[in-house]
Coordinates of C-alpha atoms and ligand atoms in Angstrom, one line a residue:
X1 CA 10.2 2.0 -18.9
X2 CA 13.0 0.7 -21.4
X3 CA 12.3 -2.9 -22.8
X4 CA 13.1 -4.8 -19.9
X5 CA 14.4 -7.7 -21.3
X6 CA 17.0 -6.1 -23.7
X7 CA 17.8 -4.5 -20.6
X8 CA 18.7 -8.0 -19.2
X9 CA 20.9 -8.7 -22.4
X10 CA 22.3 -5.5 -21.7
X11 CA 23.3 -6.7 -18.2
X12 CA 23.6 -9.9 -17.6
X13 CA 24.1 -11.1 -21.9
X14 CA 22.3 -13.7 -23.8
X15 CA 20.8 -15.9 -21.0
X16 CA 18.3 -17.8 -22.1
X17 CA 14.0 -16.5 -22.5
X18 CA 13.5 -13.5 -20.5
X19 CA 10.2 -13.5 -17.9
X20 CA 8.7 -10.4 -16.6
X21 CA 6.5 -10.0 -14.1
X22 CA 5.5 -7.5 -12.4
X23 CA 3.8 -5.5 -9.3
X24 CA 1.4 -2.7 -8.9
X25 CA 1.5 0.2 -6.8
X26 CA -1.4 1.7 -5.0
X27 CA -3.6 4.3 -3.7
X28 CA -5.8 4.3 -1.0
X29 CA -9.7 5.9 -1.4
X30 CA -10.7 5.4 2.1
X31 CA -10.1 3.2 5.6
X32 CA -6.5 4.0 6.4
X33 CA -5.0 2.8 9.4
X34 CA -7.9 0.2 9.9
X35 CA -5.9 -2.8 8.5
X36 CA -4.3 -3.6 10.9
X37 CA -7.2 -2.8 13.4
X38 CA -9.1 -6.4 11.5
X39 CA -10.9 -3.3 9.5
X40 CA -12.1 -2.0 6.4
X41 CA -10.0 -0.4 3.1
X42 CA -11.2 1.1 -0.3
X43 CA -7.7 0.8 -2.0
X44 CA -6.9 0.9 -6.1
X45 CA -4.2 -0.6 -7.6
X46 CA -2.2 1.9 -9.7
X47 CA -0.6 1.4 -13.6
X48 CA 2.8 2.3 -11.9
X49 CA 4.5 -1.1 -10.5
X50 CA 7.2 -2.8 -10.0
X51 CA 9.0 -5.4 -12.6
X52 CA 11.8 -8.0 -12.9
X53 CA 13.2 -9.4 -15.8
X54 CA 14.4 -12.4 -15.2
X55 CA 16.2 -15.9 -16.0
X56 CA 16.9 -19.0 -13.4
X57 CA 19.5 -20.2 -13.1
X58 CA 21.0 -23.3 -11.9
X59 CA 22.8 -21.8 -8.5
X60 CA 20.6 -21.6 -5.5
X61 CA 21.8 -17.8 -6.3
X62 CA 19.5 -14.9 -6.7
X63 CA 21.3 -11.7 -8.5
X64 CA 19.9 -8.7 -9.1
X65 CA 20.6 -6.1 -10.8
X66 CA 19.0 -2.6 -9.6
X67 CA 18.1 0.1 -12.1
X68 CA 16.7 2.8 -9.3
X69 CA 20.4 2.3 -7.5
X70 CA 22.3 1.5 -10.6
X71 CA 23.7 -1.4 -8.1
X72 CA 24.3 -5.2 -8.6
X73 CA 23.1 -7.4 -5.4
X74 CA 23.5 -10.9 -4.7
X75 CA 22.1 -13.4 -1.9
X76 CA 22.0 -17.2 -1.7
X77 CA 19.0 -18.9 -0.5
X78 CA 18.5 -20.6 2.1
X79 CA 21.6 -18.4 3.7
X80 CA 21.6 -15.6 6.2
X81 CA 21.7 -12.5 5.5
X82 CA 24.8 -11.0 3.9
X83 CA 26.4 -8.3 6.5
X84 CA 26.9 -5.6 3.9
X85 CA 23.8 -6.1 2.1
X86 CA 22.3 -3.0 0.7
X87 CA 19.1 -2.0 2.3
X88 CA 17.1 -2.6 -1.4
X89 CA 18.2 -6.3 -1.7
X90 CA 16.6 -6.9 2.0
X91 CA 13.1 -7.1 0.3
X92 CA 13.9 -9.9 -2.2
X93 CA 16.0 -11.6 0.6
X94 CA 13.1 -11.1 3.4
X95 CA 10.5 -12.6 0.6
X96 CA 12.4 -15.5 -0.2
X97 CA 13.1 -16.6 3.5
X98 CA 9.2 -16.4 4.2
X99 CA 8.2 -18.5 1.4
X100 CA 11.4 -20.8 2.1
X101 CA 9.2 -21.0 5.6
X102 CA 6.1 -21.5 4.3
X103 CA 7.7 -24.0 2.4
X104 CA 5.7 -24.2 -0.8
X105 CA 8.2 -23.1 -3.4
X106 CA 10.9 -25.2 -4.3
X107 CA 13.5 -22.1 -4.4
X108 CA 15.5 -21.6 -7.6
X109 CA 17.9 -19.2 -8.3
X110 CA 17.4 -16.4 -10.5
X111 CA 19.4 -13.2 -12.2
X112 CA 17.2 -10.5 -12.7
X113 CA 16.9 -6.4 -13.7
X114 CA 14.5 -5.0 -11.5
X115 CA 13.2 -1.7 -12.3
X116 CA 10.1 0.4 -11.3
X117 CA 8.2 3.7 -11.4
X118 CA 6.6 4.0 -8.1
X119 CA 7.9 6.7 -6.5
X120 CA 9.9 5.6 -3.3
X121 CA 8.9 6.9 0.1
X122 CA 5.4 8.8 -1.3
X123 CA 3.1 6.6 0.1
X124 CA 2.0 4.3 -3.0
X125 CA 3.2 1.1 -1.9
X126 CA 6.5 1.1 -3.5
X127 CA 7.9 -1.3 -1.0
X128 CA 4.6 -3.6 -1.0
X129 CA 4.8 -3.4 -4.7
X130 CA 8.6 -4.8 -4.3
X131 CA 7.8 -7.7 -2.4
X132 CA 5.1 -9.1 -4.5
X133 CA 7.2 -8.6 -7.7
X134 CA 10.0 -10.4 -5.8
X135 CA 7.5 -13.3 -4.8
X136 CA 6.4 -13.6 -8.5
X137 CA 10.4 -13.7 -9.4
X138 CA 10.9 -16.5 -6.8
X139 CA 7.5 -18.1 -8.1
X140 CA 8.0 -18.1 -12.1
X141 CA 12.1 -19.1 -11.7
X142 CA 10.9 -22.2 -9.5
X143 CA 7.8 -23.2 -11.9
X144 CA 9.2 -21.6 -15.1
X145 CA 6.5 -23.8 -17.2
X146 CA 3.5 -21.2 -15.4
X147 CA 2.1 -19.2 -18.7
X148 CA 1.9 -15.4 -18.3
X149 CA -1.0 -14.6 -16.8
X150 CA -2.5 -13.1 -13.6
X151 CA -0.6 -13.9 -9.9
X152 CA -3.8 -16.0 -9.2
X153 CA -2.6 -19.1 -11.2
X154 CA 1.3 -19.0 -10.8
X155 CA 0.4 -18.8 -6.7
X156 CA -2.1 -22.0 -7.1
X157 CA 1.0 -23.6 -9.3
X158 CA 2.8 -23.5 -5.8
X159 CA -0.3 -24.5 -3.8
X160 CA -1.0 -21.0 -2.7
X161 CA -4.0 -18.6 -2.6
X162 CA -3.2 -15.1 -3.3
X163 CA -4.1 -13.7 0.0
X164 CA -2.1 -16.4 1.4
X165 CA 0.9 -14.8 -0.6
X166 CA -0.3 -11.2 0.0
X167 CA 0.4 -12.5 3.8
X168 CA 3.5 -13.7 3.8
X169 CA 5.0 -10.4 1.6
X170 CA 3.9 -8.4 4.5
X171 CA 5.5 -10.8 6.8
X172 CA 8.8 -9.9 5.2
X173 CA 7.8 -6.4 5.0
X174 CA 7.4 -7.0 9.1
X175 CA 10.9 -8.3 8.9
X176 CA 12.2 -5.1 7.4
X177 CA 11.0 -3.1 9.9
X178 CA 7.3 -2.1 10.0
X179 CA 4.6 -3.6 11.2
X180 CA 2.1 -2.9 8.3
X181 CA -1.3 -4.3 7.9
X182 CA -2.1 -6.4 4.8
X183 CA -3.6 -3.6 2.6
X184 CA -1.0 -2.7 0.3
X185 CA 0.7 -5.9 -0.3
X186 CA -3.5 -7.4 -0.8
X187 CA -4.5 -4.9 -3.5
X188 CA -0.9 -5.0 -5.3
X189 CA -2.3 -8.9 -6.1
X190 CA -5.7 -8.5 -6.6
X191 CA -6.6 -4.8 -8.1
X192 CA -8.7 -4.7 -11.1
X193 CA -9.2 -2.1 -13.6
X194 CA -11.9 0.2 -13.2
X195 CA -12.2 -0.8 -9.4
X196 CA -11.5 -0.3 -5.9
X197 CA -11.5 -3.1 -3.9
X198 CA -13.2 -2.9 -0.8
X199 CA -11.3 -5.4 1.7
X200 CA -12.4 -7.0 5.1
X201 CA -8.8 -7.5 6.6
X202 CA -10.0 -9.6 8.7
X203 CA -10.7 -12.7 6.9
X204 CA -9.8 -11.1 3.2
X205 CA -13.0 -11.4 1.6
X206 CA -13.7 -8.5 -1.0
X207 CA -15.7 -6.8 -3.4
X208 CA -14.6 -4.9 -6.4
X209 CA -16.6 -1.4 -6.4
X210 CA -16.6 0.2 -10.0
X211 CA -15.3 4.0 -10.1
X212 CA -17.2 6.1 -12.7
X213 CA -14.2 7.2 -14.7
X214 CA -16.3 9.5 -16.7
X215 CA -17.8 11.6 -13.5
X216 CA -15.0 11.6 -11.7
X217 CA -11.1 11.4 -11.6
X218 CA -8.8 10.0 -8.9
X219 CA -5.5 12.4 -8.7
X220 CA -2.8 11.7 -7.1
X221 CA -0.5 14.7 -5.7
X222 CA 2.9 13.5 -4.0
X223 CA 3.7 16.4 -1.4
X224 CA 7.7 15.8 -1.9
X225 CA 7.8 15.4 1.7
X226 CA 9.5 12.6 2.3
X227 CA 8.0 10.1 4.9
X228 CA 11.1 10.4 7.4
X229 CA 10.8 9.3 10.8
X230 CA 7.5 7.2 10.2
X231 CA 8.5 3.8 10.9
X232 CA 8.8 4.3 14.4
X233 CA 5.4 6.8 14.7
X234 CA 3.9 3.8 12.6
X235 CA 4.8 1.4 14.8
X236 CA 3.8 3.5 18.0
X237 CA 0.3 4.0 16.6
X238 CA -0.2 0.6 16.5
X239 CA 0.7 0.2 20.0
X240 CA -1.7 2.8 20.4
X241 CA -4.9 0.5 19.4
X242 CA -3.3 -2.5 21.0
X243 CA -4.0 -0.5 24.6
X244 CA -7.3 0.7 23.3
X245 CA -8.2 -2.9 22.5
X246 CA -6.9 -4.4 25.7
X247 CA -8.6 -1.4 27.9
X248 CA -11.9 -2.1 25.8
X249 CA -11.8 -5.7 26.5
X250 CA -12.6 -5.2 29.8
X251 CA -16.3 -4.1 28.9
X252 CA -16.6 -6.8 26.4
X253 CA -14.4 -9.9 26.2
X254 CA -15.3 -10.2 22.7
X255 CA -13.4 -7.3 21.4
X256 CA -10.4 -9.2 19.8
X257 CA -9.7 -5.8 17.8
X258 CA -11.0 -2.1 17.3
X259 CA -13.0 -3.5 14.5
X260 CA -14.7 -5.3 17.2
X261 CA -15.4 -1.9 19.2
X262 CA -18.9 -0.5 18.2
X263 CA -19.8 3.1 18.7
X264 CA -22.0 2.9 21.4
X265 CA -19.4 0.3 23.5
X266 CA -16.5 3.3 22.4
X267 CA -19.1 6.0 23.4
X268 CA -20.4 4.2 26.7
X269 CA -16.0 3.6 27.7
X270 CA -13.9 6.2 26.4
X271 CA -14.1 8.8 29.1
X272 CA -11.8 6.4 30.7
X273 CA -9.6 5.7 28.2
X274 CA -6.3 7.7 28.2
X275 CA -6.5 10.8 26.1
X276 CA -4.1 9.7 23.2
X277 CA -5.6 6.4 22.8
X278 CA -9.0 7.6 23.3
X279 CA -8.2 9.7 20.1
X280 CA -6.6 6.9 18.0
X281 CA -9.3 4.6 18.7
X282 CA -12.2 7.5 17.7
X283 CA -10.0 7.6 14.4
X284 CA -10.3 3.8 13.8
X285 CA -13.8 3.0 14.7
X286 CA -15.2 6.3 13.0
X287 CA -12.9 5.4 9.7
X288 CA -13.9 1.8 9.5
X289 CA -17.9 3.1 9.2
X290 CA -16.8 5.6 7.0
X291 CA -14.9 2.5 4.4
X292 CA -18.0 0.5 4.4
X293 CA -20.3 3.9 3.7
X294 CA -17.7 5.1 1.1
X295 CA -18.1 1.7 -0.4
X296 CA -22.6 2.0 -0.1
X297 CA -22.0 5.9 -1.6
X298 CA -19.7 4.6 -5.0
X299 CA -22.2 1.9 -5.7
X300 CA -24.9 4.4 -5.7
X301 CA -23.0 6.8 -7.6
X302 CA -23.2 9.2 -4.7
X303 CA -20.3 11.2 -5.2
X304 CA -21.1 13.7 -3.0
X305 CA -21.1 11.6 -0.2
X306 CA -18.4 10.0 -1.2
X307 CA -16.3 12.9 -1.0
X308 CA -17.3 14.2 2.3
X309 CA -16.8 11.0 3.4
X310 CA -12.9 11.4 2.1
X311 CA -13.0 15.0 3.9
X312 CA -13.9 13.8 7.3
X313 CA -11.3 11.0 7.1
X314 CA -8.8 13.4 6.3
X315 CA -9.7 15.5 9.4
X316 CA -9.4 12.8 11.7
X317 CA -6.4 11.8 10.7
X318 CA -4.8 15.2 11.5
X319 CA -7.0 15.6 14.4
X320 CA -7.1 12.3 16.2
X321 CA -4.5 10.0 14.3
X322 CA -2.2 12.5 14.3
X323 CA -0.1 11.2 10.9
X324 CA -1.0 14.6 8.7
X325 CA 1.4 17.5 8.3
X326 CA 1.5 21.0 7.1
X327 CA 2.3 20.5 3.6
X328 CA -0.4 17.5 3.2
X329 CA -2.9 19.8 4.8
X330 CA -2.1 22.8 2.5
X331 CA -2.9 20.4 -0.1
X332 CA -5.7 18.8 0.7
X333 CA -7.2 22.7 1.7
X334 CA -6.0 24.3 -1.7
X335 CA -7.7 20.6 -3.2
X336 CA -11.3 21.5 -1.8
X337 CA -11.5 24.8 -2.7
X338 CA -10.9 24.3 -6.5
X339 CA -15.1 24.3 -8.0
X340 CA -15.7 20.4 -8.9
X341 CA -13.6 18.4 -6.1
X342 CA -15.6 16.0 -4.5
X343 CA -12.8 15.6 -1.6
X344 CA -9.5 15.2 -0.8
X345 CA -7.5 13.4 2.0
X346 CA -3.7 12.2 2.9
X347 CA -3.7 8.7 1.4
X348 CA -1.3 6.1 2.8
X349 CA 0.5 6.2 6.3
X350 CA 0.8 9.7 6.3
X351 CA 4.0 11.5 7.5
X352 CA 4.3 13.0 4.1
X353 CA 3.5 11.2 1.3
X354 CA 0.7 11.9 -1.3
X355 CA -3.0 13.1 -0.9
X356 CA -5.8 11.8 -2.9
X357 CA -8.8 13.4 -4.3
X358 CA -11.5 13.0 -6.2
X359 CA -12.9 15.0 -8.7
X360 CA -15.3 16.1 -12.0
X361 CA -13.1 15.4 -14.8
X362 CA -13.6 18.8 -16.1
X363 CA -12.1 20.3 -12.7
X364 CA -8.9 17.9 -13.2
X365 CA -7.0 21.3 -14.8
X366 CA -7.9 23.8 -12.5
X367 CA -7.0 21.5 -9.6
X368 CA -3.7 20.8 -11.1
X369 CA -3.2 25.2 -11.7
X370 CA -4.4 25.7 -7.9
X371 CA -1.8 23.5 -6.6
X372 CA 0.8 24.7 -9.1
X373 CA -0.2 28.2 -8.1
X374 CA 0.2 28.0 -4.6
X375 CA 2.2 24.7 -3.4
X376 CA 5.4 25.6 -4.3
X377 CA 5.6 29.3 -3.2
X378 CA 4.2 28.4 0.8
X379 CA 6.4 25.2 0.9
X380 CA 9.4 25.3 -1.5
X381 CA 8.5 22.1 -2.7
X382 CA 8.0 20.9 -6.1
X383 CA 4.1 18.6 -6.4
X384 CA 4.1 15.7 -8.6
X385 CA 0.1 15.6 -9.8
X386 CA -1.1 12.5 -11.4
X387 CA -4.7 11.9 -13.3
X388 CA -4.8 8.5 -11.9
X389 CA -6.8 4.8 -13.5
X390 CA -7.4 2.2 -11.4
X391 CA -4.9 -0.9 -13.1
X392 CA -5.1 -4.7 -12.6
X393 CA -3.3 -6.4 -10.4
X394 CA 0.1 -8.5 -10.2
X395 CA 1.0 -10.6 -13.1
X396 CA 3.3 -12.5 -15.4
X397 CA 3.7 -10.3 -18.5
X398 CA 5.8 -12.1 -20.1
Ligands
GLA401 C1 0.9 1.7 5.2 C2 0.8 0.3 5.6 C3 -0.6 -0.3 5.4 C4 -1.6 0.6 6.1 C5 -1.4 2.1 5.7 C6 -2.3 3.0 6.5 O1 0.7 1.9 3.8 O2 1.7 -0.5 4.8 O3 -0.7 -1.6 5.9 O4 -1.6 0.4 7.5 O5 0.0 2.5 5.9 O6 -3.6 2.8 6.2

């Protein structure tokens, strides 16, 4: 990315000091569609991100300059919604009238550049990524005197926790339109080099689980199917577990959500379940043991396990879930047969998007050929492969 503060200069002229924060992207390991089932996720925060460069100002105004769209956008707080606003200025807005709610931060205006290299629509959290980076805008223009530094101490400057602020991002993602769990906006505040974070999204206690870097590689391979049509099949999933939860209930009034549903209640109930829900609950309950195992298998440097582990999840979510497709299965097929993958599995909502896999370092290359080899010719789509670390997460830069 170009320095982003000349790139303020550039824009908006000599303003004042610049501040930069920014906003990690993510990928998921393991437990996908459990977060908003009170489950389990293995997530990793990414080096891509999201970042502003920004200046208050005096004006309750927030204006924004957009690299991606090459567009200026402007909204005043405290204000509704501009009519014609463009869709990418209804994160920043959305973000600003939560924590307006929540009513911690004193809002101050800000002008900003906002730029970013997670790819939009792949599944890696570009949106989550967004909002945080637009809460630490909001944050650091109405506390300027907050030193760079992790989210953690500019969120306690405002008498927040960072899972409180993780909360309230997907609250405005919920106000764009999809009614997402807490993973992605979560691990954009709190990933940590080196680690996946394996998250209880039910009360938001975690553990940071080391990944051996040196035995084995997370990539990332973007399908270049783009994830069309998924906020409403999103949406209807969720419904999905909502029925299985209140059809459950009946056998056992504590069930408050699938997380609550053990295998043997699920086993003993779901011949009467309705077929489709029958299937998306399997999915959950079967995916939130296989998160805490994943979790058990990386701390005993079980790999192996590990990877099957990623292989079955990737089977029911085609199978039961129902959120894989044809080109994310080629992938993930062409991904276990290459000699050194551990496993491989659509990471993220699904409906296009990326796969993730893990694998020997030394089988990193002839992953990337196999893909390369065959991808393109039975899809007509072009693969983006990335040799992915696990980065920290949220902060101040600058
Ligand atoms: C999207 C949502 C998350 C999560 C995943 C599926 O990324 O934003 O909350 O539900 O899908 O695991």
């Amino acid at each position: 990315m170009a320095d982003l503060a000349d790139r303020f200069r550039a824009v908006f002229g000599d303003a004042g000091a610049v501040r930069i924060v920014r906003a990690p992207g993510r990928v998921n390991l393991i437990g996908e569609h459990t977060d908003y089932n009170d489950g389990f996720v293995m997530p990793m925060a990414l080096e891509t991100a999201v970042r502003f460069a920004l200046v208050p100002q005096d004006e309750p105004l927030v204006t924004l300059w957009s690299e991606q769209f090459g567009e200026r956008g402007e909204f005043r707080l405290g204000e509704p919604e501009p009519a014609d606003a463009p869709h990418w200025l209804r994160y920043p807005m959305k973000v600003a009238e939560v924590l307006a709610e929540s009513r911690r931060a004193g809002m101050r205006g800000f002008r900003a550049v906002v730029d970013g290299d997670v790819p939009v629509g792949s599944g890696l959290s570009s949106s989550a990524a967004y909002e945080v980076a637009s809460a630490l805008a909001l944050l650091t223009a109405a506390k300027p005197e907050v030193p760079a530094g992790p989210a953690a101490a500019l969120a306690e400057a405002h008498g927040l926790s960072t899972g409180r602020l993780a909360a309230l991002c997907q609250q405005a993602e919920h106000r764009v339109g999809i009614r997402c769990g807490i993973m992605d906006q979560f691990i954009s505040l709190h990933g940590l080099a080196g680690h996946a974070i394996l998250l209880d999204c039910r009360d938001l206690s975690f553990q940071a689980v080391p990944l051996p870097a040196d035995r084995a590689r997370v990539v990332v391979i973007n399908s270049g199917v783009a994830r069309r049509l998924s906020v409403g099949a999103y949406n209807e999933r969720r419904r999905q577990c909502e029925e299985g939860v209140r059809l459950l209930r009946k056998f056992d009034k504590r069930v408050q959500a699938l997380r609550d549903v053990s295998a043997d209640l699920f086993g003993a109930h779901e011949a009467g379940l309705p077929e489709v829900v029958r299937r998306r609950c399997r999915h959950v309950i079967t995916e939130n043991a296989r998160a805490l195992e994943s979790a058990e298998a990386l701390r005993a440097g079980d790999l192996e396990r590990f990877g099957r582990l990623m292989n079955a999840s990737h089977d029911s979510l085609r199978d039961d879930y129902e959120v894989s497709g044809p080109e994310l299965d080629l992938l993930v097929e062409i991904a276990r047969g290459v000699e050194g993958v551990w496993g491989s599995r659509l990471t993220g909502a699904g409906f296009g998007g990326c796969t993730v896999t893990l694998a020997r370092p030394e089988a990193v290359e002839p992953l990337r050929r196999a893909i390369l080899a065959r991808y393109p010719k039975e899809t007509g789509l072009e693969p983006q492969i990335w040799d992915s670390e696990a980065a920290d997460g949220a902060a101040i830069e600058v």
